[in-house]
Amino acid sequence: IPSSFEVAGHIAHVNLREEALPYKYLIGKAILEKNQSKIRVVVNKIGNIENEFRTFPMEILAGEGLDLDEVDRLCAYDANPKYGQNSEESTVQFKIGPEHESLMQVELKEHGCRFQLDFAKVYWNSRLQGEHGRLVKQIVEDAARKCSNDHQNQTSPTSIRECIVADAMAGVGPFAVPLTSALAPHYHETPIVCHANDLNPISFQYLQKNAKLNKCFPGRLEMYNLDGREFIHNMNQKGLEIDH
């Protein structure tokens, strides 16, 4: 069984190595049974990121979306050493498709913010939670220092400049949302404006939804659905002084 796996809401996500594939349904069943209180489905990545939206194909190994009798039959094959890796049963795939759309809808919390997303259609990596938090903290601290300096040197109320962040591949908002949420402790003392962009139209929709969930208001969070190069050109045309 893999020593670790990613969890996004009610979904457990594994990237099984080739040598583990003959036992994938046993692995999925074991993960599900040990995490029944929070996991509804176990999925496995079955391909590389092959498109500009950074998504990849997946299959279901256990949980909702699978016929339990069929899973038990496949687990019996997994457990029988006389069946090799190339047997028909070990190569069966229950690919995630349109019929699993509601199952792929997850809600999770990260750094005090709520995020909703479609795990099959947008890029999300829960293992980057620490990196998300580190960068958000770094930007907030930098903005606070600049704000303090501006207060000390100000000659008029308008001399305090907002910290401006440009995120060309913002996804569903793991950086943009905590930076600009009105619920964040730094919101009133440290003005941060984030320009957040993503090419994936579905990611853009969830970015908009997560902005509303977390009270990210226009003027603090501006959202775009553009190619990254077009977005950067747009920032240059606006003459913005980007801090991060």
GROMACS .gro file of C-alpha atoms in nm:
model
  244
    1ILE     CA    1   0.000   0.000   0.000
    2PRO     CA    2   0.139   0.346  -0.080
    3SER     CA    3   0.281   0.512   0.231
    4SER     CA    4   0.111   0.840   0.141
    5PHE     CA    5  -0.160   0.973  -0.086
    6GLU     CA    6  -0.319   1.307  -0.162
    7VAL     CA    7  -0.655   1.395  -0.014
    8ALA     CA    8  -0.882   1.656  -0.171
    9GLY     CA    9  -1.210   1.678   0.015
   10HIS     CA   10  -1.367   1.331   0.000
   11ILE     CA   11  -1.126   1.206  -0.271
   12ALA     CA   12  -0.808   1.007  -0.209
   13HIS     CA   13  -0.567   1.034  -0.503
   14VAL     CA   14  -0.276   0.797  -0.566
   15ASN     CA   15  -0.011   0.775  -0.837
   16LEU     CA   16   0.060   0.404  -0.847
   17ARG     CA   17   0.387   0.277  -0.989
   18GLU     CA   18   0.381   0.010  -1.256
   19GLU     CA   19   0.476  -0.269  -1.016
   20ALA     CA   20   0.173  -0.187  -0.798
   21LEU     CA   21  -0.085  -0.189  -1.078
   22PRO     CA   22  -0.169  -0.561  -1.055
   23TYR     CA   23  -0.288  -0.494  -0.698
   24LYS     CA   24  -0.453  -0.158  -0.757
   25TYR     CA   25  -0.805  -0.265  -0.650
   26LEU     CA   26  -0.675  -0.420  -0.329
   27ILE     CA   27  -0.483  -0.100  -0.261
   28GLY     CA   28  -0.788   0.115  -0.330
   29LYS     CA   29  -1.006  -0.101  -0.106
   30ALA     CA   30  -0.753  -0.088   0.179
   31ILE     CA   31  -0.725   0.294   0.161
   32LEU     CA   32  -1.103   0.328   0.158
   33GLU     CA   33  -1.156   0.092   0.452
   34LYS     CA   34  -0.895   0.271   0.665
   35ASN     CA   35  -1.038   0.615   0.591
   36GLN     CA   36  -1.412   0.554   0.571
   37SER     CA   37  -1.498   0.853   0.788
   38LYS     CA   38  -1.370   1.105   0.532
   39ILE     CA   39  -1.302   0.929   0.198
   40ARG     CA   40  -1.579   0.841  -0.047
   41VAL     CA   41  -1.370   0.744  -0.349
   42VAL     CA   42  -1.011   0.646  -0.432
   43VAL     CA   43  -0.872   0.747  -0.773
   44ASN     CA   44  -0.549   0.674  -0.958
   45LYS     CA   45  -0.376   0.888  -1.217
   46ILE     CA   46  -0.348   0.694  -1.545
   47GLY     CA   47  -0.171   0.945  -1.766
   48ASN     CA   48   0.050   1.250  -1.771
   49ILE     CA   49  -0.056   1.614  -1.785
   50GLU     CA   50  -0.105   1.643  -2.159
   51ASN     CA   51  -0.306   1.961  -2.208
   52GLU     CA   52  -0.272   2.332  -2.140
   53PHE     CA   53  -0.519   2.307  -1.851
   54ARG     CA   54  -0.283   2.085  -1.640
   55THR     CA   55  -0.542   1.809  -1.592
   56PHE     CA   56  -0.490   1.435  -1.638
   57PRO     CA   57  -0.704   1.121  -1.686
   58MET     CA   58  -0.794   0.914  -1.378
   59GLU     CA   59  -0.956   0.583  -1.289
   60ILE     CA   60  -1.161   0.481  -0.985
   61LEU     CA   61  -1.009   0.211  -0.763
   62ALA     CA   62  -1.264   0.200  -0.481
   63GLY     CA   63  -1.570   0.371  -0.341
   64GLU     CA   64  -1.866   0.539  -0.503
   65GLY     CA   65  -1.894   0.501  -0.877
   66LEU     CA   66  -1.798   0.132  -0.873
   67ASP     CA   67  -2.011  -0.180  -0.851
   68LEU     CA   68  -1.907  -0.346  -0.523
   69ASP     CA   69  -1.948  -0.702  -0.656
   70GLU     CA   70  -1.725  -0.620  -0.950
   71VAL     CA   71  -1.463  -0.468  -0.720
   72ASP     CA   72  -1.465  -0.780  -0.500
   73ARG     CA   73  -1.415  -0.996  -0.808
   74LEU     CA   74  -1.121  -0.783  -0.924
   75CYS     CA   75  -0.969  -0.785  -0.576
   76ALA     CA   76  -0.986  -1.164  -0.581
   77TYR     CA   77  -0.780  -1.159  -0.901
   78ASP     CA   78  -0.538  -0.909  -0.745
   79ALA     CA   79  -0.483  -1.139  -0.449
   80ASN     CA   80  -0.426  -1.451  -0.660
   81PRO     CA   81  -0.055  -1.486  -0.751
   82LYS     CA   82  -0.126  -1.702  -1.056
   83TYR     CA   83  -0.259  -1.396  -1.241
   84GLY     CA   84   0.019  -1.178  -1.378
   85GLN     CA   85   0.035  -0.807  -1.436
   86ASN     CA   86  -0.076  -0.849  -1.797
   87SER     CA   87  -0.393  -1.044  -1.717
   88GLU     CA   88  -0.715  -0.899  -1.849
   89GLU     CA   89  -0.848  -0.829  -1.500
   90SER     CA   90  -0.538  -0.640  -1.385
   91THR     CA   91  -0.561  -0.402  -1.681
   92VAL     CA   92  -0.932  -0.320  -1.637
   93GLN     CA   93  -0.986   0.055  -1.592
   94PHE     CA   94  -1.294   0.234  -1.462
   95LYS     CA   95  -1.216   0.572  -1.612
   96ILE     CA   96  -1.367   0.887  -1.468
   97GLY     CA   97  -1.615   1.033  -1.713
   98PRO     CA   98  -1.917   1.265  -1.734
   99GLU     CA   99  -2.122   1.022  -1.524
  100HIS     CA  100  -1.891   1.095  -1.227
  101GLU     CA  101  -1.925   1.473  -1.244
  102SER     CA  102  -2.109   1.511  -0.912
  103LEU     CA  103  -1.864   1.274  -0.740
  104MET     CA  104  -1.569   1.490  -0.849
  105GLN     CA  105  -1.719   1.804  -0.691
  106VAL     CA  106  -1.528   1.867  -0.369
  107GLU     CA  107  -1.510   2.134  -0.104
  108LEU     CA  108  -1.207   2.176   0.119
  109LYS     CA  109  -1.043   2.426   0.350
  110GLU     CA  110  -0.694   2.568   0.324
  111HIS     CA  111  -0.545   2.847   0.534
  112GLY     CA  112  -0.884   2.954   0.664
  113CYS     CA  113  -1.047   2.971   0.320
  114ARG     CA  114  -1.311   2.751   0.159
  115PHE     CA  115  -1.248   2.616  -0.190
  116GLN     CA  116  -1.487   2.438  -0.424
  117LEU     CA  117  -1.359   2.264  -0.736
  118ASP     CA  118  -1.406   1.979  -0.983
  119PHE     CA  119  -1.109   1.752  -0.913
  120ALA     CA  120  -1.124   1.597  -1.262
  121LYS     CA  121  -1.139   1.925  -1.455
  122VAL     CA  122  -0.905   2.166  -1.274
  123TYR     CA  123  -0.552   2.151  -1.137
  124TRP     CA  124  -0.533   2.105  -0.760
  125ASN     CA  125  -0.252   1.951  -0.553
  126SER     CA  126  -0.315   1.931  -0.179
  127ARG     CA  127   0.050   1.847  -0.123
  128LEU     CA  128   0.132   2.207  -0.217
  129GLN     CA  129  -0.061   2.337   0.085
  130GLY     CA  130   0.262   2.420   0.269
  131GLU     CA  131   0.401   2.603  -0.033
  132HIS     CA  132   0.077   2.796  -0.073
  133GLY     CA  133   0.092   2.902   0.291
  134ARG     CA  134   0.461   2.995   0.275
  135LEU     CA  135   0.417   3.225  -0.025
  136VAL     CA  136   0.100   3.388   0.108
  137LYS     CA  137   0.277   3.458   0.440
  138GLN     CA  138   0.582   3.598   0.258
  139ILE     CA  139   0.372   3.831   0.042
  140VAL     CA  140   0.162   3.953   0.337
  141GLU     CA  141   0.474   4.024   0.545
  142ASP     CA  142   0.638   4.209   0.257
  143ALA     CA  143   0.322   4.413   0.198
  144ALA     CA  144   0.302   4.495   0.570
  145ARG     CA  145   0.662   4.625   0.570
  146LYS     CA  146   0.597   4.846   0.268
  147CYS     CA  147   0.274   4.972   0.420
  148SER     CA  148   0.457   5.058   0.745
  149ASN     CA  149   0.727   5.245   0.554
  150ASP     CA  150   0.465   5.434   0.356
  151HIS     CA  151   0.289   5.536   0.680
  152GLN     CA  152   0.615   5.671   0.819
  153ASN     CA  153   0.699   5.865   0.503
  154GLN     CA  154   0.353   5.966   0.387
  155THR     CA  155   0.282   6.325   0.296
  156SER     CA  156  -0.082   6.258   0.205
  157PRO     CA  157  -0.336   5.974   0.252
  158THR     CA  158  -0.295   5.874  -0.113
  159SER     CA  159   0.080   5.815  -0.078
  160ILE     CA  160   0.025   5.467   0.071
  161ARG     CA  161   0.051   5.228  -0.224
  162GLU     CA  162  -0.123   4.893  -0.238
  163CYS     CA  163   0.085   4.578  -0.280
  164ILE     CA  164   0.009   4.444  -0.628
  165VAL     CA  165   0.030   4.071  -0.707
  166ALA     CA  166  -0.002   3.916  -1.054
  167ASP     CA  167  -0.076   3.543  -1.069
  168ALA     CA  168  -0.064   3.424  -1.432
  169MET     CA  169  -0.173   3.067  -1.350
  170ALA     CA  170  -0.403   3.118  -1.055
  171GLY     CA  171  -0.607   2.799  -1.081
  172VAL     CA  172  -0.906   2.807  -0.844
  173GLY     CA  173  -0.734   3.063  -0.620
  174PRO     CA  174  -0.501   2.900  -0.360
  175PHE     CA  175  -0.289   3.219  -0.359
  176ALA     CA  176  -0.531   3.487  -0.478
  177VAL     CA  177  -0.814   3.404  -0.239
  178PRO     CA  178  -0.627   3.404   0.096
  179LEU     CA  179  -0.436   3.716  -0.010
  180THR     CA  180  -0.751   3.917  -0.079
  181SER     CA  181  -1.024   3.766   0.138
  182ALA     CA  182  -1.204   4.019   0.357
  183LEU     CA  183  -1.204   3.747   0.623
  184ALA     CA  184  -0.823   3.738   0.637
  185PRO     CA  185  -0.666   3.903   0.945
  186HIS     CA  186  -0.443   4.126   0.731
  187TYR     CA  187  -0.724   4.258   0.508
  188HIS     CA  188  -0.783   4.599   0.668
  189GLU     CA  189  -0.427   4.675   0.776
  190THR     CA  190  -0.239   4.553   0.469
  191PRO     CA  191  -0.398   4.640   0.133
  192ILE     CA  192  -0.317   4.376  -0.128
  193VAL     CA  193  -0.457   4.377  -0.481
  194CYS     CA  194  -0.427   4.053  -0.677
  195HIS     CA  195  -0.470   4.014  -1.053
  196ALA     CA  196  -0.547   3.643  -1.094
  197ASN     CA  197  -0.560   3.466  -1.430
  198ASP     CA  198  -0.617   3.114  -1.556
  199LEU     CA  199  -0.655   2.982  -1.909
  200ASN     CA  200  -0.886   2.696  -1.807
  201PRO     CA  201  -1.243   2.832  -1.827
  202ILE     CA  202  -1.359   2.584  -1.562
  203SER     CA  203  -1.081   2.693  -1.325
  204PHE     CA  204  -1.186   3.053  -1.392
  205GLN     CA  205  -1.546   2.970  -1.298
  206TYR     CA  206  -1.436   2.813  -0.970
  207LEU     CA  207  -1.201   3.107  -0.903
  208GLN     CA  208  -1.502   3.336  -0.931
  209LYS     CA  209  -1.708   3.106  -0.708
  210ASN     CA  210  -1.432   3.083  -0.444
  211ALA     CA  211  -1.392   3.461  -0.449
  212LYS     CA  212  -1.760   3.495  -0.352
  213LEU     CA  213  -1.735   3.221  -0.087
  214ASN     CA  214  -1.447   3.402   0.082
  215LYS     CA  215  -1.561   3.763   0.034
  216CYS     CA  216  -1.293   3.867  -0.214
  217PHE     CA  217  -1.428   4.190  -0.356
  218PRO     CA  218  -1.360   4.370  -0.687
  219GLY     CA  219  -1.086   4.622  -0.639
  220ARG     CA  220  -0.891   4.372  -0.430
  221LEU     CA  221  -0.925   4.069  -0.658
  222GLU     CA  222  -0.943   4.111  -1.035
  223MET     CA  223  -0.993   3.791  -1.235
  224TYR     CA  224  -0.904   3.704  -1.594
  225ASN     CA  225  -0.954   3.408  -1.830
  226LEU     CA  226  -0.664   3.465  -2.069
  227ASP     CA  227  -0.357   3.298  -2.211
  228GLY     CA  228  -0.065   3.367  -1.975
  229ARG     CA  229   0.122   3.575  -2.232
  230GLU     CA  230  -0.184   3.785  -2.306
  231PHE     CA  231  -0.238   3.835  -1.933
  232ILE     CA  232   0.120   3.959  -1.880
  233HIS     CA  233   0.085   4.190  -2.181
  234ASN     CA  234  -0.239   4.317  -2.028
  235MET     CA  235  -0.059   4.397  -1.701
  236ASN     CA  236   0.211   4.587  -1.891
  237GLN     CA  237  -0.046   4.783  -2.088
  238LYS     CA  238  -0.211   4.893  -1.763
  239GLY     CA  239   0.127   5.021  -1.644
  240LEU     CA  240   0.098   4.836  -1.313
  241GLU     CA  241   0.395   4.820  -1.077
  242ILE     CA  242   0.388   4.452  -0.986
  243ASP     CA  243   0.538   4.365  -0.648
  244HIS     CA  244   0.497   3.986  -0.671
   0.00000   0.00000   0.00000
